[in-house]
PDB file of C-alpha atoms and ligand atoms in Angstrom:
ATOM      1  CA  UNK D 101      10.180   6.635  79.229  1.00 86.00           C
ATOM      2  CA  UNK D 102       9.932   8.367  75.843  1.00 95.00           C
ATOM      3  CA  UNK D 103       7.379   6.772  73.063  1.00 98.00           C
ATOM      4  CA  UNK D 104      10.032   4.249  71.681  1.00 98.00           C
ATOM      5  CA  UNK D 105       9.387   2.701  67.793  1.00 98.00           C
ATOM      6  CA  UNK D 106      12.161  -0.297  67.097  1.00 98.00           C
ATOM      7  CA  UNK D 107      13.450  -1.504  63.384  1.00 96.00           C
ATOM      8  CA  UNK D 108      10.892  -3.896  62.993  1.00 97.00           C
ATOM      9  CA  UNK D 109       8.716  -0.997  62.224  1.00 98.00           C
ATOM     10  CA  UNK D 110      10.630  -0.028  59.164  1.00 97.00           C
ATOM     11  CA  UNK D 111       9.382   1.086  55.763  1.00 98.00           C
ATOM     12  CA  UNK D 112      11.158   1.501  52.288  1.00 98.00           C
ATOM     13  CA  UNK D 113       9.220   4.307  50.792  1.00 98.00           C
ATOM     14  CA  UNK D 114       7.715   7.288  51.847  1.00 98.00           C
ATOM     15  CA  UNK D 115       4.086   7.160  51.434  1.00 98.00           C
ATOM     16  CA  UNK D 116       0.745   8.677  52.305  1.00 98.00           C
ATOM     17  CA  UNK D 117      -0.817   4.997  52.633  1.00 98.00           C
ATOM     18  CA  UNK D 118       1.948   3.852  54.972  1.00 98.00           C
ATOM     19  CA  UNK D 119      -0.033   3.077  58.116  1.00 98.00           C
ATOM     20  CA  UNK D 120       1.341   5.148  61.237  1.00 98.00           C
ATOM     21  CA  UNK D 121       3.514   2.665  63.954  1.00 98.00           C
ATOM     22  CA  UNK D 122       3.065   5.717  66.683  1.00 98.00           C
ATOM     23  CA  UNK D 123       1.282   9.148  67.594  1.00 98.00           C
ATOM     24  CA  UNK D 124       3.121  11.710  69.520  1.00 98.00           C
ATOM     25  CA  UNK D 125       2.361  15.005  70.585  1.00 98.00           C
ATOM     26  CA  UNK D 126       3.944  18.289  69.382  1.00 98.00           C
ATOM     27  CA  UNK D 127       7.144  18.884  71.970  1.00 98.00           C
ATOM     28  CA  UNK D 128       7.147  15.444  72.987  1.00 98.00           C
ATOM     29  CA  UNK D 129      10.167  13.393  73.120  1.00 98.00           C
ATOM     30  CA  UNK D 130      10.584  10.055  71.040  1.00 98.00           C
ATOM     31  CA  UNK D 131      12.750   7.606  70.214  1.00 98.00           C
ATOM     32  CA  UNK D 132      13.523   5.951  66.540  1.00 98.00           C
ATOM     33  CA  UNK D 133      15.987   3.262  66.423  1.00 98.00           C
ATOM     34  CA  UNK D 134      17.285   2.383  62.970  1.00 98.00           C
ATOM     35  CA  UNK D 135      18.878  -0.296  61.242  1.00 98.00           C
ATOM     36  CA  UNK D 136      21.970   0.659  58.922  1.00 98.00           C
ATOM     37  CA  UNK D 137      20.982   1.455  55.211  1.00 97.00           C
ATOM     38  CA  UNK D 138      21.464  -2.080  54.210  1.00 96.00           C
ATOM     39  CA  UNK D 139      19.079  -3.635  56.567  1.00 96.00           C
ATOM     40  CA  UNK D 140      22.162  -5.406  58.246  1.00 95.00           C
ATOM     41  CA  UNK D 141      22.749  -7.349  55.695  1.00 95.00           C
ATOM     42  CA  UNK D 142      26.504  -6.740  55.357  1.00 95.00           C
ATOM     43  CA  UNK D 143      28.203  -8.641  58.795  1.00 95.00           C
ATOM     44  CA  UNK D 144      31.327  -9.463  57.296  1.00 95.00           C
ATOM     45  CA  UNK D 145      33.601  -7.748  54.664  1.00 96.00           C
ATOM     46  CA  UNK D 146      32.700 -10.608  52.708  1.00 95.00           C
ATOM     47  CA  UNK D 147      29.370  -9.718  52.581  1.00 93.00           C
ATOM     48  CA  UNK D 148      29.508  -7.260  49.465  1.00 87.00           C
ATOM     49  CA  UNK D 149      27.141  -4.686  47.720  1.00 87.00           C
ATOM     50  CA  UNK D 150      25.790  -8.076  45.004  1.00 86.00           C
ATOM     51  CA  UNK D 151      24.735  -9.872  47.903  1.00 82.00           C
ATOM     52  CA  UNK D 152      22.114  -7.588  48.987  1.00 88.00           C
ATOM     53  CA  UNK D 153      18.374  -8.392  48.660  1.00 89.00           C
ATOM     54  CA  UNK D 154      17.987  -4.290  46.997  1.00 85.00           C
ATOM     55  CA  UNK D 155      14.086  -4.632  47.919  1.00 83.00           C
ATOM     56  CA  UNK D 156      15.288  -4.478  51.638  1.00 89.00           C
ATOM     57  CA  UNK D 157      17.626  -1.610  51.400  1.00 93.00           C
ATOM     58  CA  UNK D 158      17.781   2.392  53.019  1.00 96.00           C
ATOM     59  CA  UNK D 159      14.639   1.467  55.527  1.00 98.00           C
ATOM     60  CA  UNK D 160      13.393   4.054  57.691  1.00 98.00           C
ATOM     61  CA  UNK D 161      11.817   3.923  61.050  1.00 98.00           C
ATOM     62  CA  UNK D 162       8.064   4.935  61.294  1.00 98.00           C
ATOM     63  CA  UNK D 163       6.289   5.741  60.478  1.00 98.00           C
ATOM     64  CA  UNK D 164       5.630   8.703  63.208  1.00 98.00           C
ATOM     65  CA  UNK D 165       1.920  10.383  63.052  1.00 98.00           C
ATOM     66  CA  UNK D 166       2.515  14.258  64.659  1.00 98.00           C
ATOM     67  CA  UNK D 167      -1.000  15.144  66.107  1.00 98.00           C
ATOM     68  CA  UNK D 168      -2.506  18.067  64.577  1.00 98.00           C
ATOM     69  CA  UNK D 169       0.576  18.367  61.690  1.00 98.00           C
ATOM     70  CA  UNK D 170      -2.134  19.217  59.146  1.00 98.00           C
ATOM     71  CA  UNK D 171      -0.765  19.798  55.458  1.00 98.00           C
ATOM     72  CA  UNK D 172       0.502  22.882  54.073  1.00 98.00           C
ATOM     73  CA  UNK D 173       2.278  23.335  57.334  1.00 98.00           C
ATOM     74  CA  UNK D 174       5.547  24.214  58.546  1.00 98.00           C
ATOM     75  CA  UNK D 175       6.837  21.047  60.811  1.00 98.00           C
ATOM     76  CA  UNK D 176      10.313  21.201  62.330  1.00 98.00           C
ATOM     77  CA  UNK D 177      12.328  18.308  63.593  1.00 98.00           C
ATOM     78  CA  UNK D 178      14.753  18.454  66.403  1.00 98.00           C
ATOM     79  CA  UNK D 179      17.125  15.574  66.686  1.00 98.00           C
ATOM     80  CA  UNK D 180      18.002  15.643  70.678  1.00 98.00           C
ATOM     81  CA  UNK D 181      21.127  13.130  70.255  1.00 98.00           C
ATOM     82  CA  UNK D 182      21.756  10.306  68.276  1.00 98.00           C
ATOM     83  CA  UNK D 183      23.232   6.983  69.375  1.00 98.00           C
ATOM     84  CA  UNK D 184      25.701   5.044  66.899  1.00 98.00           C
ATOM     85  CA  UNK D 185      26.166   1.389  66.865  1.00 96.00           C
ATOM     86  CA  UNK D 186      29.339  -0.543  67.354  1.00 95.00           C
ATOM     87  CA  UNK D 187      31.028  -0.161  64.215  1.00 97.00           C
ATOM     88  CA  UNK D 188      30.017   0.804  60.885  1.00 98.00           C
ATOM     89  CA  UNK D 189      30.552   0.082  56.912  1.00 98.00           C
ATOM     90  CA  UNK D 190      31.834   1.317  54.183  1.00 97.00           C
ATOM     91  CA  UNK D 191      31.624  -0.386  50.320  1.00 97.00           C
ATOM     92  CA  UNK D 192      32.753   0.404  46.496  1.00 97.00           C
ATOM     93  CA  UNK D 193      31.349  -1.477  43.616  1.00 96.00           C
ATOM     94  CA  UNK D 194      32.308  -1.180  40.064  1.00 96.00           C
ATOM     95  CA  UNK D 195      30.466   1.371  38.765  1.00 96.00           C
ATOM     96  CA  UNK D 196      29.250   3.097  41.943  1.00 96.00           C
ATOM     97  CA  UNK D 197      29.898   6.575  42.916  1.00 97.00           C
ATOM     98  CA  UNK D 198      31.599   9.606  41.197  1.00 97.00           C
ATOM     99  CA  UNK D 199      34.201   7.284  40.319  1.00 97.00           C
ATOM    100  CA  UNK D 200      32.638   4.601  39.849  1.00 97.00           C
ATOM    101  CA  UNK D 201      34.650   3.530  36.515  1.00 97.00           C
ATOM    102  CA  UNK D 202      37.851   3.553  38.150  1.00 98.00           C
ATOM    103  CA  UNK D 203      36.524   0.736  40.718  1.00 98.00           C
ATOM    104  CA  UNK D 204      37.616  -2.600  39.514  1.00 98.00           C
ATOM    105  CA  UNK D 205      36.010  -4.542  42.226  1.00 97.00           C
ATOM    106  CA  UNK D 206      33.880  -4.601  45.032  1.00 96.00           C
ATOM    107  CA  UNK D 207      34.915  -4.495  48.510  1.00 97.00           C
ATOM    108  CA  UNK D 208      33.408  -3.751  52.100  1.00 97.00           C
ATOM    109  CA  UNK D 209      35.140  -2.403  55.211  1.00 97.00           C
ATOM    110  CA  UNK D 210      34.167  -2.798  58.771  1.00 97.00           C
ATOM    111  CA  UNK D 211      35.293   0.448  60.764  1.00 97.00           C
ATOM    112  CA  UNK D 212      35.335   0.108  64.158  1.00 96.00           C
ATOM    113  CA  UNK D 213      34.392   2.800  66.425  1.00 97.00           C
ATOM    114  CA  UNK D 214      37.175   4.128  68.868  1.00 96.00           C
ATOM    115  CA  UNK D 215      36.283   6.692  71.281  1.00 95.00           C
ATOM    116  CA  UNK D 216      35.829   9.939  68.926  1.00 97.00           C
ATOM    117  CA  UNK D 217      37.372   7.579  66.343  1.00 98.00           C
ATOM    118  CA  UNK D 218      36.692   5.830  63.180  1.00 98.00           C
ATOM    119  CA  UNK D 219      39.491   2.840  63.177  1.00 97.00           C
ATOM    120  CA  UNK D 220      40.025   2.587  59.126  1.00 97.00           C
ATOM    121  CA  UNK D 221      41.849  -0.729  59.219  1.00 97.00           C
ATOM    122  CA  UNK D 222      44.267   0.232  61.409  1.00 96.00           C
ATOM    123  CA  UNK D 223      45.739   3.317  59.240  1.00 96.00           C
ATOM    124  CA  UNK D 224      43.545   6.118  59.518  1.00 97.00           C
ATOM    125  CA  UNK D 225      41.265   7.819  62.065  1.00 97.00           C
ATOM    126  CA  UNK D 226      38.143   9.541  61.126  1.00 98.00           C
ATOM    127  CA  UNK D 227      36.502  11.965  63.629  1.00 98.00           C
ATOM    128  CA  UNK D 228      32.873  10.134  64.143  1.00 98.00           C
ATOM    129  CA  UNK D 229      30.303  13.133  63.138  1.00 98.00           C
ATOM    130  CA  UNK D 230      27.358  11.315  63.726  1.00 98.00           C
ATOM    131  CA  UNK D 231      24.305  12.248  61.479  1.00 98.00           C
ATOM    132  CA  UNK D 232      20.688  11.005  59.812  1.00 98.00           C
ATOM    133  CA  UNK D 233      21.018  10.182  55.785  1.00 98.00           C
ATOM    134  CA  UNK D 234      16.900   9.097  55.523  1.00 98.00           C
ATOM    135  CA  UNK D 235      14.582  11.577  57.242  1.00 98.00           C
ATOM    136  CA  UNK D 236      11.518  13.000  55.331  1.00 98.00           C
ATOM    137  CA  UNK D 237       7.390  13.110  55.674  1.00 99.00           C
ATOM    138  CA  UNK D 238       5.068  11.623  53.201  1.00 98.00           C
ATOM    139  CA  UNK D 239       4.358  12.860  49.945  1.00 98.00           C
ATOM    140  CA  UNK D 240       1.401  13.761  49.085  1.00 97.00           C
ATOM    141  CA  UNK D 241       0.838  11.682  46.169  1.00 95.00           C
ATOM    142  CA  UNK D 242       2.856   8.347  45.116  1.00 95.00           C
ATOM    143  CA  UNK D 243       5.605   6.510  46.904  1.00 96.00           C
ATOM    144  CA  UNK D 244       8.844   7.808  46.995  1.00 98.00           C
ATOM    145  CA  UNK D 245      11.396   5.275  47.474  1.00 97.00           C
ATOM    146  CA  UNK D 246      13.686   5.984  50.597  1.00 98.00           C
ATOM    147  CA  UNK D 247      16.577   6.119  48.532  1.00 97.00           C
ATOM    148  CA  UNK D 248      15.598   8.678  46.600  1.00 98.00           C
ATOM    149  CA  UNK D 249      15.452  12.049  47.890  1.00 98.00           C
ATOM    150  CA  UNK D 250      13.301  15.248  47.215  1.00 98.00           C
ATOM    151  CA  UNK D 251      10.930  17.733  48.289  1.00 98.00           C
ATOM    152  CA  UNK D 252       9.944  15.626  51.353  1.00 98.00           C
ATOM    153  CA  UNK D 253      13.295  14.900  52.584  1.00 98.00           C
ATOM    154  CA  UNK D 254      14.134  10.982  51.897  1.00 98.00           C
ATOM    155  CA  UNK D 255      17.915  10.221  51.387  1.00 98.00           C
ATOM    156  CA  UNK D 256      19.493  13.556  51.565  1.00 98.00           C
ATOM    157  CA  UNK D 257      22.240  12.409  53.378  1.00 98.00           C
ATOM    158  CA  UNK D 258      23.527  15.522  54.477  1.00 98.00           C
ATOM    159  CA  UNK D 259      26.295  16.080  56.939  1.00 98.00           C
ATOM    160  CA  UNK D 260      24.441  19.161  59.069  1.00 98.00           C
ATOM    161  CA  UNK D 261      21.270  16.610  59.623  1.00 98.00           C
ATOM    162  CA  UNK D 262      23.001  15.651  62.878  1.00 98.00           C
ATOM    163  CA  UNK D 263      22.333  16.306  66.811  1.00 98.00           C
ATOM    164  CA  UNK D 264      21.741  19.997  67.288  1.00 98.00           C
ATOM    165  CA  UNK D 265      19.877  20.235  64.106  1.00 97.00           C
ATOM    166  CA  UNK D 266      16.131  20.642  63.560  1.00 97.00           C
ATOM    167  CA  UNK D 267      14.934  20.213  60.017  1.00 98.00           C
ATOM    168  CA  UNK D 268      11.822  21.529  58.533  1.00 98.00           C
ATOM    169  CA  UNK D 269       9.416  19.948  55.855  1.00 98.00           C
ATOM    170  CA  UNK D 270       6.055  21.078  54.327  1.00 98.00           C
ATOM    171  CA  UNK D 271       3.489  18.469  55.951  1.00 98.00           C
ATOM    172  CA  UNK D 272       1.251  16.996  52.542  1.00 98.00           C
ATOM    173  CA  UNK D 273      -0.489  14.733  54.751  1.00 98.00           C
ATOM    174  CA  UNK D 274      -2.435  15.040  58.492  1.00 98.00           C
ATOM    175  CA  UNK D 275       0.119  13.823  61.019  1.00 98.00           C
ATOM    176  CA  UNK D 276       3.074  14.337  58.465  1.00 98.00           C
ATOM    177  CA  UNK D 277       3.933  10.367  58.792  1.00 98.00           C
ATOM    178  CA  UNK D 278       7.770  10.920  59.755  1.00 99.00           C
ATOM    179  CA  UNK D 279      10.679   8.693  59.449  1.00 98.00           C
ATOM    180  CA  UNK D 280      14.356   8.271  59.224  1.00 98.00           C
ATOM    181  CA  UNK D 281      17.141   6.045  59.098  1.00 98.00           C
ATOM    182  CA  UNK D 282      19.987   5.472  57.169  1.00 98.00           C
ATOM    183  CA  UNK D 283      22.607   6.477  60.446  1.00 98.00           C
ATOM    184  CA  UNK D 284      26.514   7.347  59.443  1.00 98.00           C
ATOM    185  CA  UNK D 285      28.446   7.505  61.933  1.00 98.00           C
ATOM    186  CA  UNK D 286      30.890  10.111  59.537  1.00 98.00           C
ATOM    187  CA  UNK D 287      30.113  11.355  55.765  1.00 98.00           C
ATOM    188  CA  UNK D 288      32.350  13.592  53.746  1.00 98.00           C
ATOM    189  CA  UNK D 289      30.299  15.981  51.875  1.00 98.00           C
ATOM    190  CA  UNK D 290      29.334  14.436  48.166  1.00 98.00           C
ATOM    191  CA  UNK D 291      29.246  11.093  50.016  1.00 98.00           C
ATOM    192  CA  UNK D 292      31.560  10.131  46.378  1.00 98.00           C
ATOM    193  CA  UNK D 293      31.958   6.634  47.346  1.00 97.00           C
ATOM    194  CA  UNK D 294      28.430   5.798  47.317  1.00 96.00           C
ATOM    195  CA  UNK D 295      27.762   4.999  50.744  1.00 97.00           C
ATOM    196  CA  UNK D 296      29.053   6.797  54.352  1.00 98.00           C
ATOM    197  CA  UNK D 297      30.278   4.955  57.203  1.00 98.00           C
ATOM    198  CA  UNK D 298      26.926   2.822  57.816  1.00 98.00           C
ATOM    199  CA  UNK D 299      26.071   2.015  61.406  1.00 98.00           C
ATOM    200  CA  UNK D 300      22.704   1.327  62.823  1.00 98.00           C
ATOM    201  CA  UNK D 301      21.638   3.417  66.176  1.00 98.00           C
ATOM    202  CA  UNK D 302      18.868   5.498  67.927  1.00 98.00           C
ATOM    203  CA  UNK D 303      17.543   8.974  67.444  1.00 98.00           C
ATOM    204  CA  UNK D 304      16.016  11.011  69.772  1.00 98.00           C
ATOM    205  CA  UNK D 305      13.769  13.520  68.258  1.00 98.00           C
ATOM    206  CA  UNK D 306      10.567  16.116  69.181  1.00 98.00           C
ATOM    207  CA  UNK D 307       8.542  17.901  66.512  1.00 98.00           C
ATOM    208  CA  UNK D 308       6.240  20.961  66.613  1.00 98.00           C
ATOM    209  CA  UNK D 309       4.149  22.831  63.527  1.00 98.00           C
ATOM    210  CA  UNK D 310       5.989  26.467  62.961  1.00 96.00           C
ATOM    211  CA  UNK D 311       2.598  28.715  61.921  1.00 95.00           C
ATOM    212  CA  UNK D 312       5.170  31.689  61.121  1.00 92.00           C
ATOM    213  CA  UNK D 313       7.194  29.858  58.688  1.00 95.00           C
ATOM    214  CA  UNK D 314       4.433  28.985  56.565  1.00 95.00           C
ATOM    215  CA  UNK D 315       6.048  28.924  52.833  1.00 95.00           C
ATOM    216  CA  UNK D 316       9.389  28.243  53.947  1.00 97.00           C
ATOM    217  CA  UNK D 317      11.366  26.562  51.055  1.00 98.00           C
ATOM    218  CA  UNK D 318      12.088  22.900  52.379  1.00 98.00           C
ATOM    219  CA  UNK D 319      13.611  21.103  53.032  1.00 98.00           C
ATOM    220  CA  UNK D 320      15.458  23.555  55.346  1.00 98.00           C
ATOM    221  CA  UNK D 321      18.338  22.913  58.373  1.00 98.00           C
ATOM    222  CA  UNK D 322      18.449  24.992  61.096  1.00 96.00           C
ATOM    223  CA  UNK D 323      22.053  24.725  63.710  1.00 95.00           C
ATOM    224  CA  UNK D 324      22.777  26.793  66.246  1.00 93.00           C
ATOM    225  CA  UNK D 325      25.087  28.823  64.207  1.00 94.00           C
ATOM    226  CA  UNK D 326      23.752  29.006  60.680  1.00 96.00           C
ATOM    227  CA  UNK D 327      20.408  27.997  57.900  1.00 96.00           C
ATOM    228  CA  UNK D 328      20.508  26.397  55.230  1.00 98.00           C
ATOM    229  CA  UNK D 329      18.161  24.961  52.426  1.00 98.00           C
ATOM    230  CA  UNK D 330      18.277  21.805  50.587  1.00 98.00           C
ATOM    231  CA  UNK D 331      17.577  20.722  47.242  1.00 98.00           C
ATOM    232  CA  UNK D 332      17.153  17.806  45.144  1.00 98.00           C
ATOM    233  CA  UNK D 333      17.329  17.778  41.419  1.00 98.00           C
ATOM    234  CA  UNK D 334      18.078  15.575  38.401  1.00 98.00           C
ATOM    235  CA  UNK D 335      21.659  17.074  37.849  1.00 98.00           C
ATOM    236  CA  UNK D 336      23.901  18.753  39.962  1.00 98.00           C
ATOM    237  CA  UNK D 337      23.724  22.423  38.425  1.00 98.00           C
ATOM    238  CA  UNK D 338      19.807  21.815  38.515  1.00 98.00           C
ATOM    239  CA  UNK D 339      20.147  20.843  42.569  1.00 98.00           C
ATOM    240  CA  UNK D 340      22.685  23.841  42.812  1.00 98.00           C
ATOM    241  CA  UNK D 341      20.307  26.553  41.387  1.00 98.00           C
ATOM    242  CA  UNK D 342      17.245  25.113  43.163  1.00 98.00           C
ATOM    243  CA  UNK D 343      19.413  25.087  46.633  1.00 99.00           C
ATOM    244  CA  UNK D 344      20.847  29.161  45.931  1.00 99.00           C
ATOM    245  CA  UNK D 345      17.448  30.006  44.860  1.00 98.00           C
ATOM    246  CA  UNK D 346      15.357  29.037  47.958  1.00 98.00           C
ATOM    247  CA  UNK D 347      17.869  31.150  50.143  1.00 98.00           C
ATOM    248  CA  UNK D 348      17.455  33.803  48.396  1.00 98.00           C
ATOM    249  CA  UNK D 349      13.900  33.412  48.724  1.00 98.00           C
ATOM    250  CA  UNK D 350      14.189  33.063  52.155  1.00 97.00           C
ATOM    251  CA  UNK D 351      16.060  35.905  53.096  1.00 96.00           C
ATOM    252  CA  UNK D 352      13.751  37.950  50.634  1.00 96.00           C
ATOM    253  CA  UNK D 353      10.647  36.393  52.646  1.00 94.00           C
ATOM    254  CA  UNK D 354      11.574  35.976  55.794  1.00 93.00           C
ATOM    255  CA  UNK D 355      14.474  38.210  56.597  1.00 92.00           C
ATOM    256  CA  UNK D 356      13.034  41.141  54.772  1.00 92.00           C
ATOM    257  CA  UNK D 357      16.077  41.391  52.240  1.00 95.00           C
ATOM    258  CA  UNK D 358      15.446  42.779  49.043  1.00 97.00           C
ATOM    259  CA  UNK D 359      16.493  40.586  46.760  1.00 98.00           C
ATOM    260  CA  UNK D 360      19.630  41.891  45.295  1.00 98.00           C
ATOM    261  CA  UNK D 361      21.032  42.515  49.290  1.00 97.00           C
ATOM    262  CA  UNK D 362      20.499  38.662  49.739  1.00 97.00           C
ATOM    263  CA  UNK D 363      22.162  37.582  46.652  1.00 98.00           C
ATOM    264  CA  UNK D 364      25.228  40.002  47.863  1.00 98.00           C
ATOM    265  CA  UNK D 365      25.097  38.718  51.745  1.00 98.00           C
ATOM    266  CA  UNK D 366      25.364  35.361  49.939  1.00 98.00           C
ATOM    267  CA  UNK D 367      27.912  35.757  47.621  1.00 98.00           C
ATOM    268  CA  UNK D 368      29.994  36.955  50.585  1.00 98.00           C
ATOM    269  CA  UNK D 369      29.281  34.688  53.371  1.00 98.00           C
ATOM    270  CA  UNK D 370      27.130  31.975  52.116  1.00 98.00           C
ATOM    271  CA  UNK D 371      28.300  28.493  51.230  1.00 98.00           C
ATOM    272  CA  UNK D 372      27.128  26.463  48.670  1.00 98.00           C
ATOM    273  CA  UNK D 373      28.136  22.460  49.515  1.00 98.00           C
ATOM    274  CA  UNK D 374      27.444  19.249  48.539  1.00 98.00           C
ATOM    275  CA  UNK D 375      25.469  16.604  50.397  1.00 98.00           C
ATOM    276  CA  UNK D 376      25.362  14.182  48.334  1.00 98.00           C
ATOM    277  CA  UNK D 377      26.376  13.165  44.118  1.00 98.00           C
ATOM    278  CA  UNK D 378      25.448   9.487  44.065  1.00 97.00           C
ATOM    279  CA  UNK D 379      22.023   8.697  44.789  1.00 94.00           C
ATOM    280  CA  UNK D 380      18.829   8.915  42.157  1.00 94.00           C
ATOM    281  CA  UNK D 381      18.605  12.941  42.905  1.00 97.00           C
ATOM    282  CA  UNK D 382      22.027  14.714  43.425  1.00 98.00           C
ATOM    283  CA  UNK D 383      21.299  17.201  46.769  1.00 98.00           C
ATOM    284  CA  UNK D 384      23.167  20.348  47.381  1.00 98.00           C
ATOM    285  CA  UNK D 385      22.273  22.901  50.456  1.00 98.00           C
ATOM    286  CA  UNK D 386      23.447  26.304  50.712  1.00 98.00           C
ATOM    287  CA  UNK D 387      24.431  27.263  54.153  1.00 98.00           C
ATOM    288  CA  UNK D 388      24.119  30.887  55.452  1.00 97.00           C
ATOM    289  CA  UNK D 389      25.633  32.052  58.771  1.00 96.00           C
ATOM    290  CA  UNK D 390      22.896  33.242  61.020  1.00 93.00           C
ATOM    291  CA  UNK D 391      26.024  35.849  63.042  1.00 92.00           C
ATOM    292  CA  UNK D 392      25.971  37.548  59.226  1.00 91.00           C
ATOM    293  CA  UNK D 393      22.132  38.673  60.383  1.00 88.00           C
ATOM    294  CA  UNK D 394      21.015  39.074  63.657  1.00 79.00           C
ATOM    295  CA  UNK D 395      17.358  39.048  62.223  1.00 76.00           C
ATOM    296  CA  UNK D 396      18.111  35.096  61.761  1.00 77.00           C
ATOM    297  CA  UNK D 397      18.265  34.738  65.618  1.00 67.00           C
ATOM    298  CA  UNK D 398      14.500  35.028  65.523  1.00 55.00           C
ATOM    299  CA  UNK D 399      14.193  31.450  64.060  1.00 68.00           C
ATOM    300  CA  UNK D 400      15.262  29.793  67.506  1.00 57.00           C
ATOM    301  CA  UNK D 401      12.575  28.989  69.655  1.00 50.00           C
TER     302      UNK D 401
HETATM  303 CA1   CA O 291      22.042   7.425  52.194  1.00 64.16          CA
HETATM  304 ZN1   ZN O 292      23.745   5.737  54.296  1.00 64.16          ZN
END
């Protein structure tokens, strides 16, 4: 049996006074299951986005105490597999989302899941790409909200935080006090609506301190076949220029590529994408094939 911590250990910011609900051991196996970002609030599709209690929204899971994650260090994430629930949601409001003043009223969709499937009301399938939109550590100072997202991860709801993926943070305090939540069982990238499709679910994860990547810019995604970094800004352009400018620095750093060769590798096989444009910080990541550099292959392990 893996350490197990349920939904009724949930929290709603990321914080260094948050209490830890479980130690684990680097390499050690655990289990997080999650509520869906609005606490479960919406059971009906007449349950819409003005009948939420807000206090209670985007909780996380945790928080998870890492022994001997001490700060300034290099802790990576591996998410094993992650577990969906039965169906999931989906929501517009007035005013919410990139086009948010086209929306004349609210509404909420139940999406069932079918197999591989999303079942949109009958009329369109959406391949189900499971993947975490809350995961982060705790600040050092202050509490970030989990809907916000930054430096230490939070709501970055990005589309490559999904099984297969380990994601790295800078710990700020001992045990890095870990979380996520905020499950969608399939996101576009942009997430323009405002919300994925919401589901709650399990994640099975194992974390271990990375001494060699000490400095790495984080946040920073790791998949079998390419890296990318993550950043969280104000404005978009701000978010994209933080997000091109930590690759670069990590190729420079860690791949030993002076810094005009990185900026060229990039230009021609890097990808700069959206995560998300409709939460307090707008998050972009630039991805960067690892088969471009065999010198990436080194980060595995
Ligand atoms: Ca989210
Ligand atoms: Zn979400």
């Amino acid at each position: 049996m893996h350490p197990f911590l349920g939904p009724d250990n949930s929290f709603y910011s990321f914080s260094s006074k948050n209490k830890p609900a479980l130690t684990v051991e680097q390499g050690q196996e655990f289990i997080l299951e999650t509520q869906d970002c609005f606490s479960g609030q919406i059971k009906t599709e007449n349950d819409r986005l003005d009948r939420l209690d807000w206090e209670h929204v985007n909780p996380a899971t945790g928080p998870v105490f890492i022994s001997g994650a001490m700060p300034g260090e290099i802790i990576g994430f591996d998410i094993l597999h992650i577990k969906i629930g039965e169906d999931s949601r989906v929501v517009v409001a007035p005013g919410e989302g990139v086009p948010g003043e086209m929306i004349k009223q609210m509404e909420t969709a139940i999406v069932h899941h079918k197999g591989n499937f999303l079942d949109f009301k009958g009329m369109a399938e959406i391949p189900i790409n499971p993947m975490v939109g809350v995961m982060g550590v705790a600040p050092k100072e202050g509490n970030i909200p989990n809907g916000t997202p930054d430096r230490h991860g939070g709501n970055m709801d990005c589309k490559i935080i999904t099984a297969g993926s380990r994601v790295y943070f800078q710990v700020e305090v001992e045990g890095a006090l870990f979380g996520c939540g905020d499950l969608h069982s399939a996101q576009g990238d942009g997430e323009i609506g405002v919300s994925g499709a919401e589901t709650s679910g399990q994640v099975r994860l194992k974390a271990a301190v990375y001494p060699r990547l000490k400095g790495l810019p984080t946040p920073f995604v790791e998949t079998d076949s390419m890296v990318a970094t993550i950043c969280s800004a104000q404005t978009s352009d701000q978010a994209v220029t933080g997000a091109v400018n930590n690759m670069v620095e990590f190729l420079n750093r860690f791949a030993g590529l002076p810094v005009n060769h990185a900026v060229m590798l990039m230009s021609m096989a890097g990808n700069l994408c959206f995560c998300q444009m409709v939460d307090p910080l707008k998050t972009v990541r630039f991805e960067f094939p690892k088969s471009v550099l065999p010198v990436l292959h080194v980060l595995n392990g």
